[in-house]
Coordinates of C-alpha atoms in Angstrom, one line a residue:
M253 CA -0.4 -12.1 -5.2
K254 CA 1.5 -14.6 -3.1
T255 CA 4.1 -15.0 -5.9
L256 CA 5.0 -11.3 -6.1
R257 CA 8.2 -10.1 -4.4
F258 CA 8.2 -6.9 -2.4
G259 CA 10.2 -4.7 -0.1
I260 CA 9.2 -2.3 2.7
E261 CA 10.5 0.9 4.3
I262 CA 9.2 1.6 7.8
E263 CA 10.0 5.0 9.2
T264 CA 10.2 5.2 13.0
V265 CA 11.0 7.6 15.9
G266 CA 11.7 6.9 19.5
A267 CA 14.7 4.5 19.2
S268 CA 18.2 5.0 17.9
R269 CA 19.3 3.3 14.7
Q270 CA 21.7 1.1 16.6
K271 CA 19.0 -0.1 18.9
L272 CA 16.7 -0.8 16.0
A273 CA 19.4 -2.9 14.3
Y274 CA 19.9 -5.1 17.4
A275 CA 16.1 -5.4 17.7
I276 CA 16.0 -6.6 14.1
Q277 CA 18.8 -9.1 14.8
S278 CA 16.8 -10.5 17.7
A279 CA 14.0 -11.3 15.2
V280 CA 15.9 -12.6 12.2
G281 CA 19.3 -13.7 13.6
G282 CA 22.6 -13.0 11.8
H283 CA 25.0 -10.3 12.8
V284 CA 25.0 -6.5 13.1
S285 CA 27.4 -3.9 11.6
G286 CA 27.3 -0.2 11.1
D287 CA 28.5 3.2 12.2
Y288 CA 27.2 6.4 13.7
R289 CA 24.8 7.0 10.7
D290 CA 23.6 3.7 9.2
W291 CA 23.4 0.1 10.5
Q292 CA 22.9 -3.2 8.7
V293 CA 21.7 -6.6 9.9
T294 CA 22.8 -9.6 7.8
D295 CA 20.1 -12.2 8.7
A296 CA 20.4 -15.9 9.0
Q297 CA 19.7 -16.3 5.2
G298 CA 22.4 -13.8 4.2
R299 CA 19.9 -11.0 3.4
T300 CA 20.6 -7.4 4.5
W301 CA 18.2 -5.4 6.5
K302 CA 19.2 -1.7 6.9
V303 CA 18.4 1.0 9.4
V304 CA 19.2 4.4 7.8
A305 CA 18.9 8.0 8.8
D306 CA 16.1 10.2 7.3
A307 CA 16.2 13.9 7.8
S308 CA 12.4 14.2 7.5
L309 CA 11.8 12.3 10.7
S310 CA 11.2 14.2 13.9
G311 CA 13.2 12.0 16.3
G312 CA 16.7 13.2 15.3
E313 CA 19.3 10.6 16.5
R314 CA 16.4 8.6 18.0
S315 CA 14.9 7.8 14.7
G316 CA 15.5 5.5 11.8
E317 CA 14.1 4.0 8.6
I318 CA 14.0 0.2 8.5
V319 CA 14.6 -1.0 5.0
S320 CA 13.9 -4.6 4.3
P321 CA 15.7 -6.9 1.8
I322 CA 13.7 -8.4 -1.1
L323 CA 10.9 -10.4 0.6
T324 CA 8.3 -13.0 -0.5
Y325 CA 4.9 -13.7 0.9
Q326 CA 6.5 -16.5 2.9
D327 CA 8.5 -13.9 4.8
M328 CA 5.4 -12.2 6.2
D329 CA 5.8 -13.7 9.7
A330 CA 9.4 -12.7 9.8
L331 CA 8.5 -9.1 8.8
Q332 CA 5.9 -9.0 11.6
Q333 CA 8.5 -10.2 14.1
V334 CA 10.8 -7.4 13.0
V335 CA 8.0 -4.8 13.5
R336 CA 7.2 -6.3 17.0
A337 CA 10.9 -6.2 18.0
A338 CA 11.2 -2.6 16.8
R339 CA 8.2 -1.6 18.9
E340 CA 9.5 -3.4 22.0
A341 CA 12.8 -1.5 21.5
G342 CA 10.9 1.8 21.8
A343 CA 10.2 2.6 18.1
R344 CA 6.9 4.4 17.5
A345 CA 5.2 6.3 14.7
D346 CA 4.2 10.0 14.6
A347 CA 3.1 12.5 12.1
S348 CA 6.5 12.6 10.4
T349 CA 6.7 8.8 9.7
G350 CA 5.3 6.8 6.8
I351 CA 5.6 3.4 5.3
H352 CA 6.6 2.8 1.6
I353 CA 6.0 -0.6 0.0
H354 CA 7.7 -1.6 -3.2
V355 CA 6.5 -4.3 -5.6
D356 CA 8.9 -6.0 -8.0
G357 CA 8.2 -4.4 -11.4
S358 CA 9.8 -7.1 -13.5
R359 CA 6.4 -8.7 -14.2
F360 CA 4.8 -5.4 -15.3
D361 CA 4.5 -4.5 -18.9
A362 CA 2.8 -1.4 -20.2
K363 CA -0.7 -2.9 -19.9
G364 CA -0.1 -4.0 -16.3
V365 CA 1.2 -0.6 -15.2
T366 CA -1.6 1.2 -17.0
N367 CA -4.2 -1.0 -15.3
L368 CA -2.7 -0.3 -11.9
V369 CA -2.6 3.4 -12.5
K370 CA -6.3 3.4 -13.6
M371 CA -7.4 1.2 -10.7
V372 CA -5.7 3.3 -8.1
H373 CA -7.0 6.6 -9.7
K374 CA -10.6 5.3 -9.7
Q375 CA -10.5 4.4 -6.0
E376 CA -7.9 6.9 -4.8
R377 CA -10.2 9.0 -2.6
L378 CA -11.5 5.9 -0.9
L379 CA -7.9 4.5 -0.4
E380 CA -6.7 7.8 1.0
T381 CA -9.6 8.0 3.5
A382 CA -9.3 4.3 4.5
L383 CA -5.6 4.7 5.2
G384 CA -6.1 8.0 7.0
V385 CA -3.6 9.9 4.9
S386 CA -3.2 13.4 6.4
A387 CA -3.7 16.5 4.3
A388 CA -0.1 17.5 4.9
R389 CA 1.3 14.2 3.5
L390 CA -1.1 14.3 0.5
A391 CA 0.2 17.8 -0.2
R392 CA 3.8 16.9 -0.1
Y393 CA 5.0 13.3 0.2
C394 CA 2.2 11.2 -1.3
R395 CA 0.4 13.4 -3.7
P396 CA -2.6 11.9 -5.7
I397 CA -2.1 10.7 -9.2
D398 CA -1.3 13.6 -11.4
A399 CA -4.2 14.6 -13.8
A400 CA -1.8 15.6 -16.6
F401 CA 0.0 12.2 -16.3
L402 CA -3.2 10.3 -16.5
Q403 CA -4.4 12.3 -19.5
R404 CA -1.1 11.6 -21.3
L405 CA -1.3 7.9 -20.4
E406 CA -4.9 7.6 -21.7
A407 CA -4.1 9.6 -24.9
R408 CA -1.0 7.4 -25.7
R409 CA -2.6 4.0 -25.0
P410 CA 1.0 2.8 -24.2
R411 CA 2.3 -0.4 -25.8
T412 CA 5.7 -0.2 -24.2
L413 CA 7.1 0.9 -20.8
Q414 CA 8.9 3.6 -22.7
D415 CA 5.5 5.0 -23.6
V416 CA 4.6 4.9 -19.9
N417 CA 7.9 6.6 -19.1
E418 CA 7.1 9.5 -21.5
A419 CA 3.6 9.9 -20.0
W420 CA 5.0 9.9 -16.4
Y421 CA 7.7 12.5 -17.0
G422 CA 6.1 14.4 -19.8
R423 CA 9.1 13.6 -21.9
R424 CA 11.5 10.7 -22.6
N425 CA 13.6 10.2 -19.6
S426 CA 16.3 7.7 -20.3
M427 CA 18.3 8.5 -17.1
P428 CA 15.8 8.7 -14.2
N429 CA 17.1 10.1 -10.9
R430 CA 16.3 8.6 -7.6
Y431 CA 15.2 12.0 -6.2
D432 CA 13.2 13.2 -9.2
S433 CA 10.3 15.3 -7.8
S434 CA 7.8 13.0 -9.4
R435 CA 8.6 10.4 -6.8
Y436 CA 6.4 12.2 -4.2
H437 CA 3.1 10.6 -5.3
G438 CA 1.1 7.9 -3.5
L439 CA 1.8 5.7 -6.5
N440 CA 5.4 6.3 -7.5
L441 CA 6.4 5.2 -11.0
N442 CA 9.8 7.1 -10.8
S443 CA 10.9 4.1 -8.7
L444 CA 9.9 1.7 -11.6
F445 CA 12.1 3.5 -14.1
F446 CA 15.0 4.2 -11.6
R447 CA 15.2 0.9 -9.7
G448 CA 12.6 -1.5 -11.2
T449 CA 10.0 -1.4 -8.4
I450 CA 6.6 0.2 -8.2
E451 CA 6.3 2.2 -4.9
F452 CA 3.2 2.8 -2.9
R453 CA 3.6 5.7 -0.5
Y454 CA 0.1 6.2 0.9
F455 CA 0.7 4.6 4.3
N456 CA 1.1 6.4 7.6
G457 CA 3.8 5.2 9.9
S458 CA 3.0 2.2 12.1
V459 CA 4.7 -0.3 14.4
H460 CA 1.6 -2.4 14.6
A461 CA 2.5 -5.8 13.0
G462 CA -1.1 -6.5 12.0
E463 CA -1.4 -3.1 10.3
V464 CA 1.9 -3.5 8.4
K465 CA 0.8 -7.0 7.2
A466 CA -2.5 -5.6 6.0
Y467 CA -0.8 -2.8 4.1
V468 CA 1.5 -5.3 2.3
Q469 CA -1.5 -7.6 1.5
L470 CA -3.4 -4.6 0.0
V471 CA -0.5 -3.6 -2.2
L472 CA 0.1 -7.2 -3.4
A473 CA -3.6 -7.6 -4.1
L474 CA -3.7 -4.4 -6.1
A475 CA -0.6 -5.4 -8.1
A476 CA -1.9 -8.9 -8.8
R477 CA -5.3 -7.6 -9.9
A478 CA -3.6 -5.1 -12.3
L479 CA -1.5 -7.9 -13.8
A480 CA -4.5 -10.2 -14.3
S481 CA -6.9 -7.7 -15.7
K482 CA -7.4 -7.2 -19.5
A483 CA -8.3 -3.6 -19.0
A484 CA -9.3 -1.1 -16.3
S485 CA -11.3 2.1 -16.0
S486 CA -9.8 5.3 -14.5
K487 CA -13.1 7.1 -14.0
R488 CA -13.1 8.4 -10.4
R489 CA -15.5 6.7 -8.1
D490 CA -18.0 8.9 -6.4
F491 CA -17.0 9.2 -2.7
N492 CA -19.6 9.1 0.0
P493 CA -18.3 9.1 3.6
A494 CA -21.5 7.6 4.8
T495 CA -21.1 4.4 2.8
A496 CA -17.3 4.4 2.6
K497 CA -16.8 1.3 4.8
Y498 CA -19.2 -0.7 2.7
D499 CA -17.7 0.5 -0.6
F500 CA -14.2 -0.2 0.5
R501 CA -15.2 -3.7 1.8
V502 CA -16.6 -4.5 -1.6
F503 CA -13.4 -3.3 -3.3
L504 CA -11.3 -5.5 -1.0
L505 CA -13.4 -8.5 -1.8
H506 CA -13.1 -7.8 -5.5
L507 CA -9.3 -7.7 -5.0
G508 CA -9.5 -11.2 -3.5
L509 CA -9.0 -10.3 0.2
I510 CA -11.9 -12.5 1.1
G511 CA -12.3 -15.2 3.7
E512 CA -10.8 -16.0 7.1
E513 CA -7.2 -15.6 5.8
F514 CA -7.7 -11.9 5.2
K515 CA -10.1 -11.2 8.1
T516 CA -7.5 -9.3 10.1
A517 CA -6.5 -7.3 7.0
R518 CA -10.1 -6.3 6.4
L519 CA -10.4 -5.2 10.0
H520 CA -7.4 -2.9 9.8
L521 CA -8.2 -1.5 6.4
L522 CA -11.9 -0.7 7.3
K523 CA -11.5 0.6 10.8
K524 CA -11.0 4.3 9.9
L525 CA -14.1 4.4 7.7
E526 CA -17.6 5.5 8.6
G527 CA -20.8 3.5 8.0
S528 CA -21.4 -0.2 8.0
A529 CA -19.3 -2.8 6.3
A530 CA -22.3 -5.0 5.7
W531 CA -25.0 -2.5 4.5
K532 CA -25.0 0.0 1.7
G533 CA -28.0 2.0 3.0
Q534 CA -29.1 3.3 6.3
R535 CA -30.1 0.0 7.7
R536 CA -28.1 -0.9 10.8
D537 CA -26.1 -4.1 11.3
R538 CA -28.0 -6.8 13.1
R539 CA -26.1 -9.3 15.3
G540 CA -25.8 -12.6 13.4
S541 CA -27.1 -11.2 10.1
G542 CA -25.7 -9.7 7.0
G543 CA -22.1 -9.7 8.0
G544 CA -19.5 -8.3 10.5
E545 CA -17.6 -5.1 10.5
D546 CA -14.6 -7.1 9.1
G547 CA -16.5 -7.9 6.0
S548 CA -17.2 -11.5 6.9
P549 CA -20.4 -13.0 5.4
G550 CA -23.5 -13.4 7.6
S551 CA -25.1 -16.7 8.5
E552 CA -28.7 -15.9 7.9
G553 CA -29.4 -16.0 4.2
P554 CA -32.8 -14.3 4.0
Q555 CA -31.7 -11.3 5.9
S556 CA -28.4 -11.1 4.0
A557 CA -30.4 -11.1 0.8
Q558 CA -32.2 -7.9 1.8
G559 CA -29.2 -5.7 1.8
G560 CA -25.8 -7.4 2.4
A561 CA -22.8 -7.6 0.0
G562 CA -24.4 -10.5 -1.8
A563 CA -27.8 -9.0 -1.9
T564 CA -30.2 -9.1 -4.9
Q565 CA -32.0 -6.0 -3.5
G566 CA -30.3 -2.6 -2.8
G567 CA -28.0 -2.8 -5.8
A568 CA -25.1 -4.8 -4.2
P569 CA -24.1 -6.8 -7.3
A570 CA -23.9 -3.5 -9.2
E571 CA -21.6 -2.2 -6.5
A572 CA -19.3 -5.1 -6.8
M573 CA -19.0 -4.5 -10.5
A574 CA -18.4 -0.8 -10.0
A575 CA -15.5 -1.6 -7.7
A576 CA -13.6 -3.3 -10.6

C-alpha cells in the first residue's frame, strides 16, 4: 500500500479560497497565485496544490475545495500539516462537505478492478456505517455500487479494462466525460476511464488531520489488497449493528492495518460503530484482556482465547476468513 500514489480533494467551508491558499503555503512552502475564483500553491517541490470553487458547498465565497497534487505515502505528514493549517485558518466541515480520495489506476488491470469492486460491495454496508455516510449523501453524491453494474461485471468475467468499461456504463464508452452521472457512486470508476484514477467518495468532510490520514490509509489498504488477491467474493456481508465494531476491526486487520503503526487509524475508523472491538458476542471488554477499542491485541492469552479476535472459541477465525 505504501507504494501506491494517491490524490485527495478536501471540501471545506468557513474560510475563503485565498485564505486557504496561504494556509497551504505556510505548510508546504513555495508561492501562491490565483484570482477571485481559484488559487494555486506551487510548493517547494514544484507541485501544485489547488483551492477551487465548488457550487455544492454551503459557504459561498467562504468555502473551497483543496485539491492535492499526486502524493506518495511519504507525503502523509505534509498532507496532515496542510489539513491542520487549513483548520487554523478557519476551515471546517459541515453536511455539504466531503472528501474524495483518488488512487493511481495505472497498476490496475481487469482482475484488480474486479477484485476491488467485489471487496467493496461485500463490505459496503459496514463501510458506510463506519464512515457515518449520511442518507442524503448516499442518495446523491456517493451512491452504493450499482446492482446492474455488478451483475454485468460478474456475467462478463472481464479480461480487459474495456470489458470493465462496458460493464460500468452498460455500453462501450470510448470517450468518457468527467461529469458522467455514473461518477456519483462511493466507488467511482468513471474517474478511472476519464483520468486514470479510481475515486473513493464515501468520506464525510473533515479538517481533522488524524481522520484524513486514516481515510487515506483505508483506501490504500483496500487498493493494495485488491491488487494482491487472486480473486474476491461479492456476496454481501450480513450487517449486524451490535457487532459492527468487531466485524470492521477484523476487516481492517485483514487489510493489513494492524499493529502500532495503524493504531490511530483503527481508532478513527471504529469510533462511530456500536459494540466491542474485541468481542464478537455479548461479553464486555475487560481491562487488560482481549484487546482495546482500537483493535490492539490483549496481553492475557487465556482470556483472549475465550472470545477475542484470535480466539479458538466463538468463531473468530471464521470471522477473519469471512472478512476476506
